[in-house]
Coordinates of C-alpha atoms in Angstrom, one line a residue:
M1 CA -13.6 23.2 3.7
F2 CA -14.2 20.6 0.9
F3 CA -16.6 21.0 -1.9
R4 CA -17.9 18.2 -4.2
T5 CA -19.1 18.3 -7.7
N6 CA -21.3 15.7 -9.4
Q7 CA -19.0 15.6 -12.4
F8 CA -16.3 13.0 -11.9
Q9 CA -12.6 13.4 -12.5
Y10 CA -13.0 10.7 -15.1
N11 CA -15.7 8.1 -16.1
A12 CA -16.7 5.2 -13.9
R13 CA -19.2 3.2 -15.9
P14 CA -18.8 -0.5 -16.9
E15 CA -20.3 -1.9 -20.1
A16 CA -22.2 -4.5 -18.1
P17 CA -22.7 -5.5 -14.5
D18 CA -20.2 -8.1 -13.0
P19 CA -20.5 -8.8 -9.3
V20 CA -17.5 -11.2 -9.4
Y21 CA -15.3 -8.5 -10.8
A22 CA -16.7 -6.0 -8.3
R23 CA -15.2 -8.2 -5.6
K24 CA -11.8 -8.0 -7.3
L25 CA -12.0 -4.2 -7.6
Q26 CA -12.5 -3.9 -3.9
E27 CA -8.7 -4.5 -3.5
V28 CA -7.8 -1.2 -5.0
L29 CA -10.5 0.5 -3.0
G30 CA -10.1 -0.8 0.5
G31 CA -6.9 -2.9 0.4
Q32 CA -3.5 -2.0 1.9
W33 CA -2.4 -0.2 -1.3
G34 CA -5.9 1.0 -2.3
E35 CA -7.2 4.4 -2.9
I36 CA -8.6 4.9 0.6
S37 CA -5.1 4.2 2.0
V38 CA -3.3 6.8 -0.2
M39 CA -6.2 9.3 0.3
M40 CA -5.9 9.1 4.1
T41 CA -2.1 9.0 4.0
Y42 CA -1.7 12.1 1.9
L43 CA -4.4 14.1 3.7
F44 CA -2.8 13.5 7.1
Q45 CA 0.7 14.1 5.7
G46 CA -0.6 17.5 4.4
W47 CA -2.6 18.4 7.5
N48 CA 0.5 17.7 9.7
C49 CA 3.0 19.3 7.3
R50 CA 5.2 22.0 8.9
A51 CA 7.5 22.4 5.9
P52 CA 7.4 25.3 3.4
A53 CA 3.9 26.0 2.0
K54 CA 4.7 24.5 -1.4
Y55 CA 5.0 21.0 0.1
R56 CA 1.8 21.3 2.1
D57 CA -0.2 22.5 -0.9
M58 CA 1.2 19.8 -3.1
I59 CA 0.4 17.0 -0.7
L60 CA -3.1 18.3 -0.2
D61 CA -3.6 18.6 -3.9
I62 CA -2.9 14.9 -4.4
G63 CA -4.7 13.9 -1.3
T64 CA -7.9 15.7 -2.5
E65 CA -7.5 14.1 -5.9
E66 CA -7.5 10.7 -4.2
I67 CA -10.9 11.4 -2.7
A68 CA -12.2 11.6 -6.3
H69 CA -10.5 8.2 -7.1
V70 CA -12.2 6.6 -4.1
E71 CA -15.6 7.9 -5.4
M72 CA -14.9 6.7 -8.9
I73 CA -14.0 3.1 -7.8
A74 CA -16.9 2.9 -5.3
T75 CA -19.3 4.0 -8.0
M76 CA -17.8 1.5 -10.5
I77 CA -18.3 -1.3 -7.9
A78 CA -21.9 -0.2 -7.3
R79 CA -22.6 -0.3 -11.0
L80 CA -21.0 -3.7 -11.4
L81 CA -23.4 -4.9 -8.7
E82 CA -26.6 -3.8 -10.6
S83 CA -27.3 -7.4 -11.6
S84 CA -28.0 -10.3 -9.2
P85 CA -25.3 -12.9 -8.5
V86 CA -27.6 -15.6 -9.8
E87 CA -27.7 -13.9 -13.2
A88 CA -23.9 -13.5 -13.2
A89 CA -23.4 -17.2 -12.4
E90 CA -25.8 -18.3 -15.1
E91 CA -24.2 -16.1 -17.6
A92 CA -20.8 -17.4 -16.7
A93 CA -22.1 -21.0 -17.1
K94 CA -22.9 -20.3 -20.8
N95 CA -19.2 -20.3 -21.5
S96 CA -18.3 -24.0 -22.2
A97 CA -15.1 -24.0 -20.2
V98 CA -16.7 -22.2 -17.2
G99 CA -19.7 -24.4 -17.5
A100 CA -17.6 -27.5 -17.2
I101 CA -16.0 -26.1 -14.0
L102 CA -19.4 -25.2 -12.6
G103 CA -20.9 -28.6 -13.5
G104 CA -22.0 -30.5 -10.4
S105 CA -21.7 -27.4 -8.2
R106 CA -24.6 -25.9 -6.4
L107 CA -25.4 -22.4 -7.8
E108 CA -25.3 -21.0 -4.2
D109 CA -21.7 -22.3 -3.8
V110 CA -20.7 -20.7 -7.1
I111 CA -22.2 -17.4 -6.0
V112 CA -20.4 -17.3 -2.7
A113 CA -17.1 -18.4 -4.2
G114 CA -17.2 -15.8 -6.9
M115 CA -18.7 -12.7 -5.3
N116 CA -18.4 -10.9 -2.0
P117 CA -21.5 -11.9 0.0
Q118 CA -21.2 -8.6 1.9
H119 CA -22.1 -6.8 -1.3
A120 CA -25.6 -8.4 -1.0
I121 CA -25.9 -8.8 2.8
V122 CA -24.2 -5.6 4.2
S123 CA -24.1 -2.9 1.6
G124 CA -27.2 -3.8 -0.5
G125 CA -25.4 -3.8 -3.8
G126 CA -22.8 -1.1 -3.0
A127 CA -19.0 -0.9 -2.3
V128 CA -17.6 -1.5 1.2
P129 CA -14.5 -0.1 2.8
A130 CA -12.7 -3.5 2.6
D131 CA -10.4 -5.4 0.4
S132 CA -11.1 -8.2 -2.1
V133 CA -11.4 -10.9 0.6
G134 CA -13.6 -8.7 2.9
Y135 CA -10.9 -7.6 5.4
P136 CA -11.9 -4.2 6.6
W137 CA -9.8 -1.2 5.7
T138 CA -7.7 0.0 8.7
A139 CA -6.0 3.2 9.6
R140 CA -2.8 1.2 10.1
Y141 CA -2.3 1.4 6.4
T142 CA -1.7 5.1 6.6
I143 CA 1.8 6.7 7.1
A144 CA 2.2 10.3 8.2
S145 CA 5.3 10.5 10.3
G146 CA 6.0 14.3 10.1
N147 CA 9.3 13.6 8.3
L148 CA 8.6 14.4 4.6
L149 CA 11.6 12.5 3.2
A150 CA 10.6 9.3 5.0
D151 CA 7.0 9.8 4.0
F152 CA 7.7 10.7 0.4
R153 CA 9.7 7.5 0.0
F154 CA 6.8 5.5 1.4
N155 CA 4.5 7.3 -1.1
V156 CA 6.6 6.1 -4.0
T157 CA 6.1 2.6 -2.7
A158 CA 2.4 3.1 -2.3
E159 CA 1.9 4.4 -5.8
S160 CA 4.1 1.6 -7.2
Q161 CA 2.1 -1.1 -5.4
G162 CA -1.2 0.6 -6.3
R163 CA -0.2 0.9 -10.0
L164 CA 0.9 -2.7 -10.0
Q165 CA -2.4 -4.0 -8.7
V166 CA -4.5 -1.8 -11.1
C167 CA -2.4 -3.1 -14.0
R168 CA -3.2 -6.6 -12.9
L169 CA -6.9 -5.8 -12.6
Y170 CA -6.8 -4.3 -16.1
E171 CA -5.6 -7.7 -17.5
L172 CA -8.4 -9.5 -15.6
T173 CA -11.3 -7.9 -17.5
D174 CA -12.3 -7.3 -21.1
D175 CA -15.0 -4.8 -20.2
P176 CA -14.1 -1.6 -22.2
G177 CA -15.7 0.7 -19.6
I178 CA -13.7 -0.8 -16.7
R179 CA -10.6 -0.7 -18.7
D180 CA -11.2 2.9 -19.7
M181 CA -11.4 4.0 -16.0
L182 CA -8.4 1.8 -15.0
S183 CA -6.3 3.2 -17.9
F184 CA -6.9 6.7 -16.4
L185 CA -6.0 5.6 -12.9
I186 CA -2.8 3.8 -14.2
A187 CA -1.8 7.1 -15.9
R188 CA -2.4 9.1 -12.7
D189 CA -0.3 6.6 -10.8
T190 CA 2.5 7.2 -13.3
M191 CA 2.3 10.9 -12.6
H192 CA 2.2 10.4 -8.9
Q193 CA 5.3 8.1 -8.8
N194 CA 7.1 10.8 -10.7
Q195 CA 5.7 13.5 -8.5
W196 CA 7.0 11.9 -5.3
L197 CA 10.4 11.2 -6.8
A198 CA 10.6 14.9 -7.9
A199 CA 9.5 16.0 -4.4
I200 CA 12.2 13.8 -2.8
A201 CA 14.8 15.4 -5.0
E202 CA 13.5 18.9 -4.1
L203 CA 13.6 18.2 -0.4
E204 CA 17.2 17.2 -0.7
A205 CA 18.0 20.2 -2.9
D206 CA 16.4 22.5 -0.4
G207 CA 18.5 21.0 2.3
L208 CA 15.5 20.0 4.4
D209 CA 16.6 16.4 4.8
A210 CA 19.0 13.8 3.3
T211 CA 20.0 10.1 3.4
P212 CA 20.1 8.6 6.0
V213 CA 16.8 9.9 7.3
P214 CA 16.6 11.8 9.7
K215 CA 19.4 14.2 8.7
A216 CA 19.1 16.1 12.0
F217 CA 20.2 13.1 14.1
S218 CA 23.8 13.3 15.0
R219 CA 25.9 10.7 13.2
E220 CA 28.2 10.6 16.2
K221 CA 25.5 8.9 18.2
E222 CA 25.3 5.9 15.8
M223 CA 27.8 3.0 15.8
G224 CA 29.8 4.1 12.7
D225 CA 31.9 0.9 12.5
V226 CA 28.8 -1.0 11.2
A227 CA 27.1 1.8 9.3
Y228 CA 28.2 0.8 5.9
Q229 CA 28.8 -3.0 6.2
F230 CA 26.8 -5.4 4.1
W231 CA 26.3 -8.6 6.1
D232 CA 25.9 -11.8 4.1
C233 CA 23.6 -13.6 6.4
S234 CA 22.2 -16.4 4.1
G235 CA 23.6 -19.1 1.9
G236 CA 25.4 -18.1 -1.3
S237 CA 27.7 -15.2 -2.0
E238 CA 26.0 -13.7 -5.1
S239 CA 25.0 -10.6 -3.2
R240 CA 28.6 -9.4 -3.1
E241 CA 28.2 -8.6 -6.9
G242 CA 25.7 -5.8 -6.2
R243 CA 26.2 -2.1 -5.9
W244 CA 25.3 -2.3 -2.2
A245 CA 28.4 -4.4 -1.4
S246 CA 31.3 -2.1 -2.6
G247 CA 32.1 1.4 -3.6
P248 CA 30.9 4.8 -2.3
T249 CA 27.6 4.9 -0.4
P250 CA 24.8 7.0 -1.9
D251 CA 24.9 9.4 1.0
G252 CA 28.5 10.3 -0.1
T253 CA 30.0 9.9 3.3
G254 CA 31.3 6.3 3.3
E255 CA 32.3 3.1 1.5
F256 CA 30.4 -0.1 1.4
V257 CA 32.2 -3.1 3.0
Y258 CA 31.1 -6.7 2.2
L259 CA 31.3 -9.2 5.1
G260 CA 31.2 -12.7 3.7
K261 CA 31.2 -14.4 7.1
P262 CA 29.9 -11.9 9.6
S263 CA 30.4 -12.8 13.3
P264 CA 27.8 -12.0 16.0
L265 CA 28.8 -9.1 18.1
G266 CA 26.3 -9.5 21.0
E267 CA 26.1 -11.5 24.2
V268 CA 25.2 -15.2 24.5
V269 CA 21.7 -15.6 25.8
E270 CA 20.5 -19.0 27.0
C271 CA 17.8 -18.1 29.4
L272 CA 16.0 -14.9 30.5
G273 CA 15.5 -13.9 34.1
P274 CA 12.2 -14.5 36.0
V275 CA 9.2 -12.3 35.7
D276 CA 6.7 -11.2 38.4
P277 CA 5.2 -14.4 39.7
R278 CA 1.7 -12.9 39.5
L279 CA 2.0 -13.2 35.7
F280 CA 2.2 -17.0 36.0
G281 CA 5.0 -17.5 33.6
T282 CA 6.9 -20.8 33.4
P283 CA 9.8 -20.5 35.8
K284 CA 13.3 -22.1 35.6
A285 CA 12.4 -24.3 38.6
L286 CA 9.4 -25.2 40.7
Q287 CA 8.4 -22.3 42.9
P288 CA 6.7 -22.6 46.3
P289 CA 3.1 -21.3 46.3
T290 CA 2.6 -17.7 47.4

């Protein structure tokens, strides 16, 4: 059961409307690394969790927090849309540099280029579950595999990408209200990156999984000869200077080997066999009609 309160986790009020910035902010709402993505990812990871209760509870704590972040950003977008795009374009034109850019352009073209038309046509001045170019949010952005070590590593990436984008958005506005909210979200992303790194360490300390994931798969079933080889498959040899090219492996069970000129190990394939003629693929030779 979920309960909602009218009091936000943190403020979501801009100093002034800005429909152009509202479009930019859509990225961290409905983009690949946006708040909807991490909200759904964490909730499904938690709902599917079969590990000790501390992990399930922790995952659902952060997943529920992300619902609050979705509402904050959606509300901020709605408030940024409280003026018309015409007013926004006219205000922008007052700036001499922007006015020079807009000179000779039709106002309608400027509006369409600067703001998301769906904010006016579809949502009536509200946020939409889409990214900054209008691509709809998709459940394919969510990761909930049932293996917590694999998932927690993805979560570090998600929080890193999300924090990166919010930091960039912070630099793209001077509005103190927007920056205030983004500053809060950036700080929470700092916590969440550290949280997932701590959770990874705890999973490993608890012996529930290890590198390489999954621990339960028998290493005897993999081709051990190539398990720790670094293959230099592009021009240049600078990659041999990295930690990944020599020395003990992080999993503690092998030594990295650098192959400067790796040789292919597979068969030579020049042509595939035929497919079912009812699929009408191009054959090797002309076939009689059937």
